Amino acid sequence: MNLSDPNDLATLLEALLLASGKPMTLERLSELFDDHERPDAPTLRAALEVLGQRCKGRAFELKEVASGWRLQV
């Protein structure tokens, strides 16, 4: 998996958000990666955009709320 590729990263972010059970900020998402593989903020945002597009037509959506990003039904 190439963590600098927003398409690959989106898949991992989907799993992290589903497993978290609560909204996660960009900072918190970033902290889940080791320093040497940590994606930068623009890459995380691009991956979240990809994930949001992937959710269209599915039973859940990606939503940004005051406390971070979450997947919701």
mmCIF file of N, CA and C in Angstrom, residues 2-39:
data_model
loop_
_atom_site.group_PDB
_atom_site.id
_atom_site.type_symbol
_atom_site.label_atom_id
_atom_site.label_comp_id
_atom_site.label_asym_id
_atom_site.label_seq_id
_atom_site.Cartn_x
_atom_site.Cartn_y
_atom_site.Cartn_z
ATOM 1 N N ASN A 2 0.560 2.175 -0.873
ATOM 2 C CA ASN A 2 1.304 3.420 -1.000
ATOM 3 C C ASN A 2 0.560 4.517 -0.245
ATOM 4 N N LEU A 3 1.052 4.897 0.913
ATOM 5 C CA LEU A 3 0.365 5.877 1.753
ATOM 6 C C LEU A 3 0.456 7.301 1.230
ATOM 7 N N SER A 4 1.250 7.528 0.186
ATOM 8 C CA SER A 4 1.286 8.848 -0.429
ATOM 9 C C SER A 4 0.272 8.954 -1.566
ATOM 10 N N ASP A 5 -0.394 7.843 -1.879
ATOM 11 C CA ASP A 5 -1.436 7.824 -2.903
ATOM 12 C C ASP A 5 -2.800 7.951 -2.222
ATOM 13 N N PRO A 6 -3.533 9.039 -2.478
ATOM 14 C CA PRO A 6 -4.826 9.226 -1.820
ATOM 15 C C PRO A 6 -5.812 8.073 -2.036
ATOM 16 N N ASN A 7 -5.732 7.406 -3.178
ATOM 17 C CA ASN A 7 -6.635 6.269 -3.420
ATOM 18 C C ASN A 7 -6.344 5.111 -2.488
ATOM 19 N N ASP A 8 -5.078 4.804 -2.294
ATOM 20 C CA ASP A 8 -4.703 3.738 -1.362
ATOM 21 C C ASP A 8 -5.000 4.148 0.082
ATOM 22 N N LEU A 9 -4.663 5.385 0.399
ATOM 23 C CA LEU A 9 -4.852 5.882 1.752
ATOM 24 C C LEU A 9 -6.332 5.925 2.134
ATOM 25 N N ALA A 10 -7.206 6.207 1.182
ATOM 26 C CA ALA A 10 -8.647 6.271 1.457
ATOM 27 C C ALA A 10 -9.170 4.950 2.007
ATOM 28 N N THR A 11 -8.676 3.853 1.484
ATOM 29 C CA THR A 11 -9.101 2.539 1.965
ATOM 30 C C THR A 11 -8.724 2.347 3.428
ATOM 31 N N LEU A 12 -7.529 2.750 3.775
ATOM 32 C CA LEU A 12 -7.069 2.625 5.158
ATOM 33 C C LEU A 12 -7.845 3.575 6.076
ATOM 34 N N LEU A 13 -8.099 4.796 5.621
ATOM 35 C CA LEU A 13 -8.865 5.739 6.430
ATOM 36 C C LEU A 13 -10.287 5.236 6.684
ATOM 37 N N GLU A 14 -10.877 4.582 5.700
ATOM 38 C CA GLU A 14 -12.211 4.007 5.898
ATOM 39 C C GLU A 14 -12.187 3.011 7.052
ATOM 40 N N ALA A 15 -11.213 2.142 7.062
ATOM 41 C CA ALA A 15 -11.104 1.150 8.133
ATOM 42 C C ALA A 15 -10.862 1.823 9.483
ATOM 43 N N LEU A 16 -9.989 2.823 9.520
ATOM 44 C CA LEU A 16 -9.704 3.519 10.780
ATOM 45 C C LEU A 16 -10.938 4.227 11.323
ATOM 46 N N LEU A 17 -11.687 4.887 10.454
ATOM 47 C CA LEU A 17 -12.884 5.596 10.900
ATOM 48 C C LEU A 17 -13.982 4.636 11.345
ATOM 49 N N LEU A 18 -14.125 3.522 10.647
ATOM 50 C CA LEU A 18 -15.119 2.530 11.061
ATOM 51 C C LEU A 18 -14.753 1.918 12.414
ATOM 52 N N ALA A 19 -13.497 1.667 12.629
ATOM 53 C CA ALA A 19 -13.048 1.041 13.874
ATOM 54 C C ALA A 19 -13.067 2.009 15.058
ATOM 55 N N SER A 20 -12.928 3.296 14.790
ATOM 56 C CA SER A 20 -12.804 4.255 15.888
ATOM 57 C C SER A 20 -14.097 4.429 16.667
ATOM 58 N N GLY A 21 -15.227 4.404 15.996
ATOM 59 C CA GLY A 21 -16.496 4.583 16.685
ATOM 60 C C GLY A 21 -16.787 6.016 17.099
ATOM 61 N N LYS A 22 -15.872 6.939 16.775
ATOM 62 C CA LYS A 22 -16.084 8.357 17.090
ATOM 63 C C LYS A 22 -15.351 9.188 16.045
ATOM 64 N N PRO A 23 -15.719 10.451 15.898
ATOM 65 C CA PRO A 23 -15.031 11.303 14.923
ATOM 66 C C PRO A 23 -13.540 11.427 15.241
ATOM 67 N N MET A 24 -12.757 11.593 14.185
ATOM 68 C CA MET A 24 -11.312 11.740 14.337
ATOM 69 C C MET A 24 -10.842 12.961 13.569
ATOM 70 N N THR A 25 -10.047 13.796 14.220
ATOM 71 C CA THR A 25 -9.481 14.973 13.567
ATOM 72 C C THR A 25 -8.362 14.542 12.617
ATOM 73 N N LEU A 26 -7.973 15.467 11.736
ATOM 74 C CA LEU A 26 -6.832 15.188 10.864
ATOM 75 C C LEU A 26 -5.583 14.907 11.690
ATOM 76 N N GLU A 27 -5.423 15.648 12.763
ATOM 77 C CA GLU A 27 -4.252 15.456 13.620
ATOM 78 C C GLU A 27 -4.234 14.054 14.223
ATOM 79 N N ARG A 28 -5.382 13.623 14.690
ATOM 80 C CA ARG A 28 -5.472 12.282 15.299
ATOM 81 C C ARG A 28 -5.240 11.205 14.248
ATOM 82 N N LEU A 29 -5.821 11.371 13.072
ATOM 83 C CA LEU A 29 -5.590 10.399 12.000
ATOM 84 C C LEU A 29 -4.095 10.340 11.672
ATOM 85 N N SER A 30 -3.464 11.482 11.617
ATOM 86 C CA SER A 30 -2.043 11.544 11.312
ATOM 87 C C SER A 30 -1.198 10.827 12.363
ATOM 88 N N GLU A 31 -1.578 10.963 13.622
ATOM 89 C CA GLU A 31 -0.828 10.344 14.719
ATOM 90 C C GLU A 31 -0.858 8.813 14.685
ATOM 91 N N LEU A 32 -1.756 8.243 13.939
ATOM 92 C CA LEU A 32 -1.865 6.783 13.870
ATOM 93 C C LEU A 32 -0.777 6.144 13.006
ATOM 94 N N PHE A 33 -0.004 6.982 12.314
ATOM 95 C CA PHE A 33 1.047 6.486 11.430
ATOM 96 C C PHE A 33 2.414 6.720 12.061
ATOM 97 N N ASP A 34 3.351 5.826 11.779
ATOM 98 C CA ASP A 34 4.732 6.030 12.200
ATOM 99 C C ASP A 34 5.289 7.266 11.502
ATOM 100 N N ASP A 35 6.255 7.914 12.136
ATOM 101 C CA ASP A 35 6.823 9.141 11.585
ATOM 102 C C ASP A 35 7.290 8.990 10.143
ATOM 103 N N HIS A 36 7.955 7.897 9.838
ATOM 104 C CA HIS A 36 8.535 7.724 8.505
ATOM 105 C C HIS A 36 7.506 7.442 7.415
ATOM 106 N N GLU A 37 6.266 7.093 7.780
ATOM 107 C CA GLU A 37 5.244 6.817 6.764
ATOM 108 C C GLU A 37 4.026 7.733 6.892
ATOM 109 N N ARG A 38 4.102 8.713 7.773
ATOM 110 C CA ARG A 38 2.973 9.604 8.045
ATOM 111 C C ARG A 38 2.661 10.478 6.824
ATOM 112 N N PRO A 39 1.420 10.401 6.314
ATOM 113 C CA PRO A 39 1.046 11.286 5.208
ATOM 114 C C PRO A 39 0.878 12.725 5.705
#
